[in-house]
Every structure is written in structure tokens, then in C-alpha cells.
Tab-separated table of C-alpha atoms and ligand atoms in Angstrom:
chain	number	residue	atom	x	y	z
A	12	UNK	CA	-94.512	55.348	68.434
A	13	UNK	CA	-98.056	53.769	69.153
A	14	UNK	CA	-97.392	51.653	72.400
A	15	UNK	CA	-96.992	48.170	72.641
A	16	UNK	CA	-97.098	45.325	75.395
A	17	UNK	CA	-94.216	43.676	76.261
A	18	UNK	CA	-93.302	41.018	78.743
A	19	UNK	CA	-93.795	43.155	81.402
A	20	UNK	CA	-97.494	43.432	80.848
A	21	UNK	CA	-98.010	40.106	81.308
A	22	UNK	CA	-99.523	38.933	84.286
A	23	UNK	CA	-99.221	35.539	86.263
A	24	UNK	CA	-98.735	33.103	83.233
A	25	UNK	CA	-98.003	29.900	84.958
A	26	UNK	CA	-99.473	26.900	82.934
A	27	UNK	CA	-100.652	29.176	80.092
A	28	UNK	CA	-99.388	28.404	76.625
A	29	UNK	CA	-97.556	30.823	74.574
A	30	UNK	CA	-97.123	30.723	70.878
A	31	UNK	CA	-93.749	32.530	70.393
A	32	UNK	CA	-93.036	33.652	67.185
A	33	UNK	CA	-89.297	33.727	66.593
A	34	UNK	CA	-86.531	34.053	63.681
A	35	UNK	CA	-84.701	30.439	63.545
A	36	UNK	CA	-83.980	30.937	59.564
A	37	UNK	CA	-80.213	29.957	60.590
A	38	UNK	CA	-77.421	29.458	58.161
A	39	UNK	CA	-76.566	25.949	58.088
A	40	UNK	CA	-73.646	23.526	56.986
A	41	UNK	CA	-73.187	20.070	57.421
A	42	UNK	CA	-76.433	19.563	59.435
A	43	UNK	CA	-75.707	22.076	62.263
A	44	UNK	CA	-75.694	25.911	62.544
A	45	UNK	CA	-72.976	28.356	61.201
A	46	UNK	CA	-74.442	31.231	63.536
A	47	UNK	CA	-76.773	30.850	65.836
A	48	UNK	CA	-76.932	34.666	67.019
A	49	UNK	CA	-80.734	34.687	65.558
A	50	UNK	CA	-81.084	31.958	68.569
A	51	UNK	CA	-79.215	34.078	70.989
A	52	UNK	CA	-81.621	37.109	69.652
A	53	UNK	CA	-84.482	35.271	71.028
A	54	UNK	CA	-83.333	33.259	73.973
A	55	UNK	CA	-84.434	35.889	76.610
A	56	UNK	CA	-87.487	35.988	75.535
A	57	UNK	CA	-87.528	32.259	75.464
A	58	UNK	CA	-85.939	31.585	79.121
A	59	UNK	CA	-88.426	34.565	80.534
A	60	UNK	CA	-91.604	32.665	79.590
A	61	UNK	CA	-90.262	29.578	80.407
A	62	UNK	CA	-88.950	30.342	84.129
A	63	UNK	CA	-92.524	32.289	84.428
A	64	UNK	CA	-93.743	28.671	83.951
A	65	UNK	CA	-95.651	29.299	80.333
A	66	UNK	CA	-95.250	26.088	78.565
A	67	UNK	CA	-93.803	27.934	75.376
A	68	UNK	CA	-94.634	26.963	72.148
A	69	UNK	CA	-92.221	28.138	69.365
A	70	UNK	CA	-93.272	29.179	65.546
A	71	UNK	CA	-90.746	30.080	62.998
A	72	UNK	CA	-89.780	29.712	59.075
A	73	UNK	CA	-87.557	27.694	57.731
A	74	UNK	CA	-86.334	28.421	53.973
A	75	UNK	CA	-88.806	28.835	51.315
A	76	UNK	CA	-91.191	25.856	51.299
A	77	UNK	CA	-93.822	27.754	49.567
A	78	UNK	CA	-96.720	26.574	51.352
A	79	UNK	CA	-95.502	22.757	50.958
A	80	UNK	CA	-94.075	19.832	53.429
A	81	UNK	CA	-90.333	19.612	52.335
A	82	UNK	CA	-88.476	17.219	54.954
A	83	UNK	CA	-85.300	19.031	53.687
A	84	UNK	CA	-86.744	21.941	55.404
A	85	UNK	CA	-88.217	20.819	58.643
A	86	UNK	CA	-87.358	23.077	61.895
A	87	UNK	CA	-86.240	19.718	63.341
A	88	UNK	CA	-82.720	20.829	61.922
A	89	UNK	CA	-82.094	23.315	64.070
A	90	UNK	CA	-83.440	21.981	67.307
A	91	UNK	CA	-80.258	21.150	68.128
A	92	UNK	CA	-78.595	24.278	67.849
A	93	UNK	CA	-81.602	25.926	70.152
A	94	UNK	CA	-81.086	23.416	72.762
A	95	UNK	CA	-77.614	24.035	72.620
A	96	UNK	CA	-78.091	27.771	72.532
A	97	UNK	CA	-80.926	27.960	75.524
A	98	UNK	CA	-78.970	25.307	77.346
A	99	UNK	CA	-82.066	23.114	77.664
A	100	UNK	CA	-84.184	20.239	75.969
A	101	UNK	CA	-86.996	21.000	73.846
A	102	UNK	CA	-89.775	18.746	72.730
A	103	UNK	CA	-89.688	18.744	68.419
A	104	UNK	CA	-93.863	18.779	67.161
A	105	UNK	CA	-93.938	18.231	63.779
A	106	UNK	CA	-97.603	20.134	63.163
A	107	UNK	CA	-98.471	23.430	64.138
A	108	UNK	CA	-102.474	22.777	64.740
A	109	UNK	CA	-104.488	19.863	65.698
A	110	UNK	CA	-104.578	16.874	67.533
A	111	UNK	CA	-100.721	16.606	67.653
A	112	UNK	CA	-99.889	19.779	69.008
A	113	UNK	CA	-102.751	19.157	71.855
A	114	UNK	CA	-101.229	15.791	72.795
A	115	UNK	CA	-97.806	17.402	72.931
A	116	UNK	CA	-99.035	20.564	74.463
A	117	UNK	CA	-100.491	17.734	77.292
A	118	UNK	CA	-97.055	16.107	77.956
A	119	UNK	CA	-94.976	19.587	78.637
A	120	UNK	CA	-94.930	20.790	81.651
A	121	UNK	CA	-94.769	24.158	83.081
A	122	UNK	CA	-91.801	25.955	81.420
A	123	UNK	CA	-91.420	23.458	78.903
A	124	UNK	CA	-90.549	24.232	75.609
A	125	UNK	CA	-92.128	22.792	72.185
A	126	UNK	CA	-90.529	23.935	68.670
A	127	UNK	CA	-93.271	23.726	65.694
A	128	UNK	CA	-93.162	22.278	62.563
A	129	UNK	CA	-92.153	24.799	59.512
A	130	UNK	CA	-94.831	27.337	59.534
A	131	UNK	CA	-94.532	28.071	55.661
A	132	UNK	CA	-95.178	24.068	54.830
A	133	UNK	CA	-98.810	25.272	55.125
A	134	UNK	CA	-99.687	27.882	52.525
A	135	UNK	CA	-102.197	30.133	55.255
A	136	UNK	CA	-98.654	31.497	56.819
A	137	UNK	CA	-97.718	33.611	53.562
A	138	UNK	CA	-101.496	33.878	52.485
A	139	UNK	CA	-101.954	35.180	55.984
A	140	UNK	CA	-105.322	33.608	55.974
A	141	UNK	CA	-107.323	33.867	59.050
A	142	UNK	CA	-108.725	30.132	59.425
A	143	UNK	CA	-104.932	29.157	59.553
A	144	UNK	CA	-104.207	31.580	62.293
A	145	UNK	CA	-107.182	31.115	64.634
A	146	UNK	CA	-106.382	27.464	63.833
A	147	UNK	CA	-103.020	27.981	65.443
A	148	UNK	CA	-104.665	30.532	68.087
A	149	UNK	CA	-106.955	27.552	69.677
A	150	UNK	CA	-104.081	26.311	70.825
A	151	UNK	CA	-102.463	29.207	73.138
A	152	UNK	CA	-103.626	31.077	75.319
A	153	UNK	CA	-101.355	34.722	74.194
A	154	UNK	CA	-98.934	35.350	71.472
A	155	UNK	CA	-95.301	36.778	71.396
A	156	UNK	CA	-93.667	38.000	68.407
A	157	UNK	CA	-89.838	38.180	68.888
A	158	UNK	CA	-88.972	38.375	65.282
A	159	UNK	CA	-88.529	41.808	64.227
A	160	UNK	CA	-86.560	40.538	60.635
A	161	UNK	CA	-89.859	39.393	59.565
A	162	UNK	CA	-92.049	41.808	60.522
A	163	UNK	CA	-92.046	43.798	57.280
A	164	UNK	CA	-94.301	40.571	56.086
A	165	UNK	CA	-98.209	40.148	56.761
A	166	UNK	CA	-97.963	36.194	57.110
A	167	UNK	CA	-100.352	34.361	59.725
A	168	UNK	CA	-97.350	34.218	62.504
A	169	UNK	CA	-95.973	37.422	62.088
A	170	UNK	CA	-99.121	39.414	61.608
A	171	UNK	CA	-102.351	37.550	62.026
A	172	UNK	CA	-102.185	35.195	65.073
A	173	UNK	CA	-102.293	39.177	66.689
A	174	UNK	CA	-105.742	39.799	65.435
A	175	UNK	CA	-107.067	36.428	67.653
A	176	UNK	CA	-104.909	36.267	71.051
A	177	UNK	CA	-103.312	38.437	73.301
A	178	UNK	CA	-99.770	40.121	71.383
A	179	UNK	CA	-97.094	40.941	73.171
A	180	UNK	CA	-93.492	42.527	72.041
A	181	UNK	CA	-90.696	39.744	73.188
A	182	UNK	CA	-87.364	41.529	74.600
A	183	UNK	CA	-85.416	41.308	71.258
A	184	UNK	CA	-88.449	43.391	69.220
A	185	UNK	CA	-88.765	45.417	71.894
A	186	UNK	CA	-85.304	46.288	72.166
A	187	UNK	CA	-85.369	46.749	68.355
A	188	UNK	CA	-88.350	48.599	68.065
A	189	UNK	CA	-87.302	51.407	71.309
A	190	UNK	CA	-83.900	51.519	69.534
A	191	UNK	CA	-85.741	52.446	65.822
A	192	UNK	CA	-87.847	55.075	67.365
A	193	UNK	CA	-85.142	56.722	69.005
A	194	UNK	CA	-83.098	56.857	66.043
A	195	UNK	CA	-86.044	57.836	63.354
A	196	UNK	CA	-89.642	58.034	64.995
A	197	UNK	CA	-88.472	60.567	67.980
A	198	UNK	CA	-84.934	61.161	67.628
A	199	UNK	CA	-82.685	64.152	69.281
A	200	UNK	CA	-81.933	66.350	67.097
A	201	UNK	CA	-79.847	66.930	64.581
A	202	UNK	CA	-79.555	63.706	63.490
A	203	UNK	CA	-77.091	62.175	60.888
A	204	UNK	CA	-78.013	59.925	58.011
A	205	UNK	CA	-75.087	57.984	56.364
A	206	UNK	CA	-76.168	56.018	53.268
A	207	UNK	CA	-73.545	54.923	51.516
A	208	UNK	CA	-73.463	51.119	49.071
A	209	UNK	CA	-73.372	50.544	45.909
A	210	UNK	CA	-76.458	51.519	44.197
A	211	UNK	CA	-79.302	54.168	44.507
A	212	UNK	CA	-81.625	52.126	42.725
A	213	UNK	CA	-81.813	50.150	45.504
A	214	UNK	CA	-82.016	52.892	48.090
A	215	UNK	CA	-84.017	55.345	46.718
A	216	UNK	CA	-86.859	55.030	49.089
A	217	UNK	CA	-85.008	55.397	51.964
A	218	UNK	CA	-83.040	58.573	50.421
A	219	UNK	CA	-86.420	60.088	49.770
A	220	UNK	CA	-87.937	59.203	53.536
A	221	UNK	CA	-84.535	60.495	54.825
A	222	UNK	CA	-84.356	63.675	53.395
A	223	UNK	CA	-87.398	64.931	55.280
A	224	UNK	CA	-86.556	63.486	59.012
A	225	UNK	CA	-82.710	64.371	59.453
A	226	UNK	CA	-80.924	67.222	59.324
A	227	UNK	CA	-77.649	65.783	57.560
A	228	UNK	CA	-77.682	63.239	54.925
A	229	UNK	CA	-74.144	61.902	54.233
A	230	UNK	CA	-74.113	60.098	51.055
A	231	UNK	CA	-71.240	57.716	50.433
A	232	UNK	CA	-70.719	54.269	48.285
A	233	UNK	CA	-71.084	53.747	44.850
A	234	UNK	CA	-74.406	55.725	45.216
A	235	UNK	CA	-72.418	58.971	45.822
A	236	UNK	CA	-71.175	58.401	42.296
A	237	UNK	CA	-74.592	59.463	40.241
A	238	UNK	CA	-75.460	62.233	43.042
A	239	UNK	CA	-71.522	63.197	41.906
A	240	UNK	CA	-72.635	62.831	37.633
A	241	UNK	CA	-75.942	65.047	38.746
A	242	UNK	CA	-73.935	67.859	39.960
A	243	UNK	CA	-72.102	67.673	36.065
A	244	UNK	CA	-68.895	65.419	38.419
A	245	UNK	CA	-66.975	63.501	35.969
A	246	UNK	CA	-66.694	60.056	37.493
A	247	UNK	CA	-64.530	58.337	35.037
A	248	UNK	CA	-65.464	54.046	34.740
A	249	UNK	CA	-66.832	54.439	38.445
A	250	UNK	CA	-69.698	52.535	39.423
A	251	UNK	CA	-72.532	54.472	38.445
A	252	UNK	CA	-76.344	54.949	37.628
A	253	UNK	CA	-76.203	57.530	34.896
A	254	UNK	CA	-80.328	56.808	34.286
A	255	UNK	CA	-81.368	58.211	37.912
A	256	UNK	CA	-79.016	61.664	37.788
A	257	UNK	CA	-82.939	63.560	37.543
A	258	UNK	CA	-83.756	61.369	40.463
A	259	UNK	CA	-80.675	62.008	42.558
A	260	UNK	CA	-81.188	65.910	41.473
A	261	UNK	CA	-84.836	65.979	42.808
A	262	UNK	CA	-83.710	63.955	46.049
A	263	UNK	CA	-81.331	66.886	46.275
A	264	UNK	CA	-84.063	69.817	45.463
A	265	UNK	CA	-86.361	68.110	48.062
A	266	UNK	CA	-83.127	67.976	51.029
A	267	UNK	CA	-82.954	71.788	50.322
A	268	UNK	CA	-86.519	72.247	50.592
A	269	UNK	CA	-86.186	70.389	53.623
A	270	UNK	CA	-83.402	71.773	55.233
A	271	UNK	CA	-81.547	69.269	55.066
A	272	UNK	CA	-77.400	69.131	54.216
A	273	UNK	CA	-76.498	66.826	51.484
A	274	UNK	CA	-73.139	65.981	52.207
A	275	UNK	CA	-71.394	64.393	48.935
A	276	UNK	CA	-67.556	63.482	49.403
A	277	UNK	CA	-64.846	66.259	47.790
A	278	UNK	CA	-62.385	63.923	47.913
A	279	UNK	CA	-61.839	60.361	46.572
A	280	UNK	CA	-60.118	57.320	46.386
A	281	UNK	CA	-59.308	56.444	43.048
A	282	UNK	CA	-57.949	53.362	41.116
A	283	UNK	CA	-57.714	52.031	37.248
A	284	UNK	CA	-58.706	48.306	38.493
A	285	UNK	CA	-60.222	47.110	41.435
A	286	UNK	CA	-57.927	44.980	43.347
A	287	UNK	CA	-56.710	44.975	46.733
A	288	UNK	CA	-53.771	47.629	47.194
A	289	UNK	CA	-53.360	48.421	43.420
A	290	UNK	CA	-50.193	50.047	41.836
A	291	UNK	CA	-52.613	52.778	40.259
A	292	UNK	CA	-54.482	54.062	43.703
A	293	UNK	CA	-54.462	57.504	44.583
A	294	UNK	CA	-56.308	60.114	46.019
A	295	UNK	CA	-57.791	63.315	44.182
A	296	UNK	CA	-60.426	65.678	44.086
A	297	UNK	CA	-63.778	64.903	42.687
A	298	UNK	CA	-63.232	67.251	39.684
A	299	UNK	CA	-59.518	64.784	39.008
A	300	UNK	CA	-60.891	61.423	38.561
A	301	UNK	CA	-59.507	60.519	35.174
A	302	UNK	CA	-61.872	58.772	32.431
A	303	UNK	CA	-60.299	54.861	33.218
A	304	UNK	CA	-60.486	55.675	36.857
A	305	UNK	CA	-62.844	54.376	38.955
A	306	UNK	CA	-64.338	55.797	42.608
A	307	UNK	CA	-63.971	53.074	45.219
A	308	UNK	CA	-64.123	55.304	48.754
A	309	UNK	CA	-64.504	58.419	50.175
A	310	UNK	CA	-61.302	60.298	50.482
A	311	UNK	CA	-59.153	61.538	53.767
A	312	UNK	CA	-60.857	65.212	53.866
A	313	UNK	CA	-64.108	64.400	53.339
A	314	UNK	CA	-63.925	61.907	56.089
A	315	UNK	CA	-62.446	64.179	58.593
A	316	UNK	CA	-64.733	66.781	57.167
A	317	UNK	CA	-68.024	64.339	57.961
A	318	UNK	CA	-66.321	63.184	61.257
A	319	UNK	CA	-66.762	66.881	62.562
A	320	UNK	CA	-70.532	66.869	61.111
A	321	UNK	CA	-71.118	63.867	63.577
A	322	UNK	CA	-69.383	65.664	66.617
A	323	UNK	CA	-72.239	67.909	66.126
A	324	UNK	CA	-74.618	65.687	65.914
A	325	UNK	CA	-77.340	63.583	69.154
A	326	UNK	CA	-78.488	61.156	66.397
A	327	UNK	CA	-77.287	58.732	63.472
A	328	UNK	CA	-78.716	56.192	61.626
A	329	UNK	CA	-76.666	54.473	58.927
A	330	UNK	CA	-76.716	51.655	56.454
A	331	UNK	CA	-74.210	51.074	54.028
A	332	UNK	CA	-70.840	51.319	53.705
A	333	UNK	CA	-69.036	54.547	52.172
A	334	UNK	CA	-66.745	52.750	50.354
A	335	UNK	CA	-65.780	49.038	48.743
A	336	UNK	CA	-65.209	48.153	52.095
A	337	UNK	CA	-64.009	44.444	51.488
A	338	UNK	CA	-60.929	45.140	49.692
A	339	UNK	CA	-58.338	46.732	51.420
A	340	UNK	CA	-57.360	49.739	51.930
A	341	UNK	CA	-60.766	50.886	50.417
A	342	UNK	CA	-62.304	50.416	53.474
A	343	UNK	CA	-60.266	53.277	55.004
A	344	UNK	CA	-63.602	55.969	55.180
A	345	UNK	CA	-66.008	53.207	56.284
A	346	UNK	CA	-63.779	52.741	59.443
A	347	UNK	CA	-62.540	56.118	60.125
A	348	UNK	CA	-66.373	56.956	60.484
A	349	UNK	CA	-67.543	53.994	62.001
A	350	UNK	CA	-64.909	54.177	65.054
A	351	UNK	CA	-65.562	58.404	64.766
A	352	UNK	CA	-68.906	56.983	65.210
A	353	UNK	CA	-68.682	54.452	67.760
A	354	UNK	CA	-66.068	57.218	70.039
A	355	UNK	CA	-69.145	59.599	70.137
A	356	UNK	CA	-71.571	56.959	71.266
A	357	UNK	CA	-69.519	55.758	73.611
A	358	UNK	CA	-68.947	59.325	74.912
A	359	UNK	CA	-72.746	59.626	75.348
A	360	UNK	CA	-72.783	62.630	72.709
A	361	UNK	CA	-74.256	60.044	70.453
A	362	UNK	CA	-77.595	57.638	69.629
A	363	UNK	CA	-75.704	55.578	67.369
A	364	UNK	CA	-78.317	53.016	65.077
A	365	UNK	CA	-76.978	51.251	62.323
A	366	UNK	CA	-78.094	48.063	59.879
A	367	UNK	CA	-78.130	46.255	56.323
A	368	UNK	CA	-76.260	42.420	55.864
A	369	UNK	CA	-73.141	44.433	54.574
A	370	UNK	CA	-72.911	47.607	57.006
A	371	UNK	CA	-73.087	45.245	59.825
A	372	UNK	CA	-70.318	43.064	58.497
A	373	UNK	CA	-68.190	46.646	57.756
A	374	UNK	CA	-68.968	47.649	61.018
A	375	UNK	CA	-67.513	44.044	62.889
A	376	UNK	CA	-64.712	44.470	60.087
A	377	UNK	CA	-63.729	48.032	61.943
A	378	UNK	CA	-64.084	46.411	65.458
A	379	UNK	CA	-66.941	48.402	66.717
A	380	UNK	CA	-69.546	46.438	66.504
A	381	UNK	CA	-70.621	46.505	69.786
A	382	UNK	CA	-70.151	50.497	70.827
A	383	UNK	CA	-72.864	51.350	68.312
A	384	UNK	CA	-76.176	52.036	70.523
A	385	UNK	CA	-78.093	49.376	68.630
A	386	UNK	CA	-76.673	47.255	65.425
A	387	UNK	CA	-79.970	45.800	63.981
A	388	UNK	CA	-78.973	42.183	61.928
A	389	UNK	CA	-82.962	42.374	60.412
A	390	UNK	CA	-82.040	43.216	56.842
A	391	UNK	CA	-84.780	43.454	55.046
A	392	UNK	CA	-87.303	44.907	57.671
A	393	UNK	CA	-84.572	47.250	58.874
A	394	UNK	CA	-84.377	48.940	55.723
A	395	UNK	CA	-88.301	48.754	55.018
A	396	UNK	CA	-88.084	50.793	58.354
A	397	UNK	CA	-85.728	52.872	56.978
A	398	UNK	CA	-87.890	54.067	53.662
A	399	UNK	CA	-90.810	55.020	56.253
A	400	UNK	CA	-92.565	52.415	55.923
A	401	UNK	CA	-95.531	50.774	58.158
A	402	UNK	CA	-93.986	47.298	59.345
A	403	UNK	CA	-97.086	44.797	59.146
A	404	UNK	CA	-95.918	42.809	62.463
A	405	UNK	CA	-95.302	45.716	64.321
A	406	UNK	CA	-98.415	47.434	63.371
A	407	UNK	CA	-100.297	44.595	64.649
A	408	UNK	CA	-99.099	44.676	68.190
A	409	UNK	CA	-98.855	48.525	68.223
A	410	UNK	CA	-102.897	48.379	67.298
B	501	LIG	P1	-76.166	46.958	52.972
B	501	LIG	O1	-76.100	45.476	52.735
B	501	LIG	O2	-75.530	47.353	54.278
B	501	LIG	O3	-77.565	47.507	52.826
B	501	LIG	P2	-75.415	47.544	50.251
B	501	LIG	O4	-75.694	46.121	49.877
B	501	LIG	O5	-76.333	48.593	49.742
B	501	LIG	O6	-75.270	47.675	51.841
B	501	LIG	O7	-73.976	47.968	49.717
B	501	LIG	C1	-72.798	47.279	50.012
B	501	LIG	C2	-71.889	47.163	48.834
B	501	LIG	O8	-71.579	48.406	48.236
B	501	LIG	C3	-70.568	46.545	49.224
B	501	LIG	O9	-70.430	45.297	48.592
B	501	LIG	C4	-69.530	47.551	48.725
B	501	LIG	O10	-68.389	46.934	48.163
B	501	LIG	C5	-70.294	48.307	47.681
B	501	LIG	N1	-69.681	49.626	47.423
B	501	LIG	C6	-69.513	50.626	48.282
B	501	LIG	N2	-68.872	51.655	47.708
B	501	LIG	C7	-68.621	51.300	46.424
B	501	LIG	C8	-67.978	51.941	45.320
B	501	LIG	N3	-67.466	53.162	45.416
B	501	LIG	N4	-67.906	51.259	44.160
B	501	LIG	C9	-68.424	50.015	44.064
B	501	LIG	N5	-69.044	49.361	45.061
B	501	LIG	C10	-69.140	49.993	46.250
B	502	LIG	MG1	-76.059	44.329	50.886
């Protein structure tokens, strides 16, 4: 990994102004937050600058505005929920350049805290358009970008307000970014891939990054399915791309070019409907799945049988579940491997990474949540990460 600054770079800061950039995009109900761990993500960061005495201004999204003033959509809605979160008052501006911001900028004081209007009311955030950014630059004196989820996008905040101030990593990307390279960019060898979820439509440019970085690709989910049809596997009504069996073979040819292990389950759960504890589950081999049966997890041998391949194992990076994972007792695999998973790591035998919206709620739903060396909640940058992929906002502080 190129280096990057972080916090620790920076040198006496007292008085200076810092344009954070930071992930408030919080689910809401009812006017006030139903999570606020995006704010929690951030408030390190947030409290650092502050008690160093910047006067930190913060910049974040809010929904999809689409480059116009919705009032619906203003970040005023969640000031409460940061103040609540950092413990502190913040000042609301409702611009994010010009006279405004300088006014408010001259009532902080040291270690005060200003949130920004909606960056994406202004159509230069998504455009990424340079007069918007050094417009927004004139104001600060450095920049901090905190929000690793939207790094995979070149907009003005995430991207371009590097190109005209000081960047800097904040503590969340940093801790996001050291945990990605250890589990991808320089891992310990061998390392473990699990990709499991429904579809391999969806994943099939992480499949083909993976095959050529790890040593062990364990392929679970509905996506094992069509790797399953490829290899001539009768999968009955199961969930399953029959178009992409050529792609799933040549993601197969190029593992065993690679040398790397495709591991596809030998053993599955089966059922004739898909309903929570159904009268016609049972477990058989791959080559048994009758023609109104569907696939809905990975079965007891392979598990064990994939548990062992992570005892050998330094490194593992997964995202998605290996099995329908929200209705029970299909989510048997997904948290036999997860706590395998999680023991290791805790043992120290194991760099445990894992993301995607769904793996991370599988992995809370098996309890281990928190044993996993780093559980990244960044969705769609995580997995951009995942298919190899340069990251716009961290390219721009790595540069
Ligand atoms: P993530 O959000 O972590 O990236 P995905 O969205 O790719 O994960 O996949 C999650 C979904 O895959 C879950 O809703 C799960 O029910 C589904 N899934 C997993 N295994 C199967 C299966 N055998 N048949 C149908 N759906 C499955
Ligand atoms: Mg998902």
C-alpha cells in the first residue's frame, strides 16, 4: 500500500480549520436516527481535531439530492444525533462556501465544531468539479477524509478537495484501510476467501480478482449453485444462474492456473419450499438433490471439511453468507464458520476481515461480530475493494 498521512502527521493545528469529510448518510425514522454507528465510526476522528483545538468543519451526504436544495434532505436532521453521539454542541451552517461559512467559521472557537449543509445540493460534489472544491478549499486550512464507504466515488469531498489542501487519513479510514491491506494488499499467507450469497452475477469481479491473490477460495450461497451446474451437478429448483456456467468454468480454469483451491460444498441442505424449519428438509450429497428440491446451505461435512481449511490458514477475507442465512436452521454453515472463524482469530492463528450489508448482519446474527479482526460496514466500497479495484478517495490521499 502507497502511504498515507494520518492524524499523526499533523502538526500543531490549534486555530486551523479542518474540513472533515465524514459518512452521516444515517437511517432515519420519525425525525431521529435508527443507528448512529456511522457517527460513532467517525467520532474519534472528530473529538481528536477538536481537543487539538482545530475548529472542525464537517462535510457529508445526505440522500440523493442530485445536485439540488431539498429541505427534506438537509444535514440539519441529523445534528442531533451527532451531538448526542460526540456528547457536544455543534454549530448547524447551512452552505458549504461563501460568506456564510466565513461568518460562522468567525464565531467558533478553537475546537468547535460546524456541520455543513448537504454537499450533494450543489451539483460540483458528484461532478467532482474543481471550482466547487477549491471553492470549499478557501475555506480550510487541511482536509480529512474519514469516510471510507464513499471512497469508491470521485465526488469533490471525497476525492477532489485532496488535489487543493493538505489530505489526511482520519482514524476510522485508517483503521479500514491498514485492516484491507493486511487482508488483500499484503496478507500472510495462505489466505482464505469465502464468497458465498446469492448470485454470481453480482460477484463476478471479485471471484475473478480473488482467484489470483488467495490460496483457497471457498465458494458458498446461492452462487455455489451454478459453479455446482458447471461441474454437470444437478441442482434441482435451486437458485441458480444457468447463463454464467462458461463463466463459473473459466473462473475455475483460471483458480487452477493460479494455484488456487476451489472449494465447492459436497454436501447440502436441501428443501422442496423455502420456509423456516420445513417438513421436507434434509441433508444429501450434491449428486442427491432431487429435481423440486432446492439448495439453501452448505451441508455438515463440508463445513467441518472448510473449518479445517481455515485452521490452516494466517488470512481470510469473506463476504457473503454460505447459506439463506435468515431463515432458520439454514443459517447453520454461515455460523459454524463464522464462530470457526472468529475461534481462530481470537487464538491469534487468524487475520480475520469480513464485509457486505448482509455478511455483517449474518455475522452479528452468529454473535461474533466483534472477534473478527476488522468487520468493515462500507458496502459498496468494501466490495469495489474486493474486485481489485483502485478506490478514487483513497487514491487521492495515497498520491
Ligand atoms: P452481502 O450483502 O454480504 O454482499 P449478498 O447480498 O451477496 O451478500 O447475499 C446475501 C443473500 O444471499 C442473503 O439474502 C441470502 O439469503 C442469500 N443466499 C445465500 N445462500 C442462498 C441459497 N442457497 N439460496 C438462495 N439464497 C441464498
Ligand atoms: Mg446484500
Amino acid at each position: 500500500m502507497s502511504s498515507f498521512k494520518t492524524l499523526d502527521d499533523l502538526g500543531d493545528i490549534t486555530g486551523k480549520i479542518a474540513l472533515v469529510r465524514v459518512d452521516l448518510n444515517l437511517p432515519m425514522k420519525d425525525g431521529s436516527a435508527t443507528d448512529v454507528s456511522r457517527v460513532e465510526a467517525v467520532k474519534p476522528t472528530i473529538l481528536e481535531l477538536a481537543e487539538k483545538g482545530a475548529k472542525v468543519l464537517l462535510l457529508a451526504h445526505y440522500g440523493r439530492p442530485k445536485g439540488q436544495r431539498f429541505s427534506t434532505m438537509s444535514t440539519s436532521f441529523v445534528q442531533g444525533d451527532v451531538e448526542k453521539v460526540l456528547d457536544k454542541e455543534i454549530m448547524f451552517i447551512p452552505e458549504v462556501m461563501g460568506p456564510v461559512v466565513e461568518q460562522s467559521i468567525g464565531i467558533l472557537g478553537n475546537g468547535d465544531i460546524g456541520l455543513l449543509d448537504n454537499v450533494r445540493f450543489w451539483p460540483g460534489e458528484e461532478a467532482n468539479d474543481p471550482e466547487f472544491a477549491r471553492g470549499m478549499a478557501a475555506h480550510g486550512d487541511f482536509y480529512v477524509n474519514d469516510a471510507f464507504s464513499a471512497a469508491h466515488r470521485a465526488h469533490a469531498t471525497t476525492e477532489g478537495l485532496a488535489h487543493h489542501l493538505p489530505a489526511y487519513a482520519g482514524r476510522a479510514m485508517e483503521a479500514e484501510l491498514k485492516a484491507l491491506d493486511a487482508a488483500l494488499g499484503n496478507p500472510e499467507a495462505p489466505v482464505a476467501a469465502v464468497v458465498g450469497g446469492a448470485k454470481v452475477s453480482t460477484k463476478l469481479d471479485v471471484l475473478t480478482n480473488l482467484v489470483g491473490k488467495v490460496q483457497h477460495l471457498i465458494i458458498g450461497g446461492g452462487m455455489a449453485n451454478t459453479f455446482l451446474a458447471a461441474k454437470g451437478v444437478d441442482v434441482g429448483k435451486s437458485l441458480c444462474e444457468h447463463e454464467l456456467t462458461d463463466t463459473a468454468n473459466r473462473i475455475i480454469d483460471e483458480a487452477a492456473h493460479a494455484g488456487c483451491t476451489v472449494h465447492l460444498p459436497y454436501d447440502v441442505v436441501v428443501a422442496k419450499e423455502f420456509a423456516a424449519n420445513p417438513a421436507s428438509l434434509r441433508t444429501c450429497n450434491v449428486h442427491e438433490v432431487a429435481d423440486d428440491e432446492m439448495i439453501l446451505d452448505v451441508g455438515p461435512l463440508a463445513t467441518e471439511a472448510l473449518a479445517d481449511v481455515l485452521k490452516t490458514c494466517r488470512t481470510l477475507v469473506w463476504n457473503g453468507p454460505m447459506g439463506a442465512f435468515e431463515t432458520e436452521p439454514f443459517d447453520t454453515a454461515t455460523v459454524a464458520l463464522a464462530r470457526t472463524a472468529a475461534a481462530l482469530t481470537q487464538d491469534g492463528s487468524l487475520i480475520s476481515v469480513a464485509g457486505g450489508g448482509d455478511t455483517v448482519a449474518a455475522l452479528a446474527h452468529a454473535g461474533v461480530k466483534d472477534d473478527f479482526t476488522f468487520v468493515s460496514t462500507a458496502g459498496g466500497a468494501f466490495l469495489e475493494w474486493m474486485e481489485g479495484k483502485p478506490l478514487p478517495g483513497v487514491a487521492a490521499l495515497t498520491a
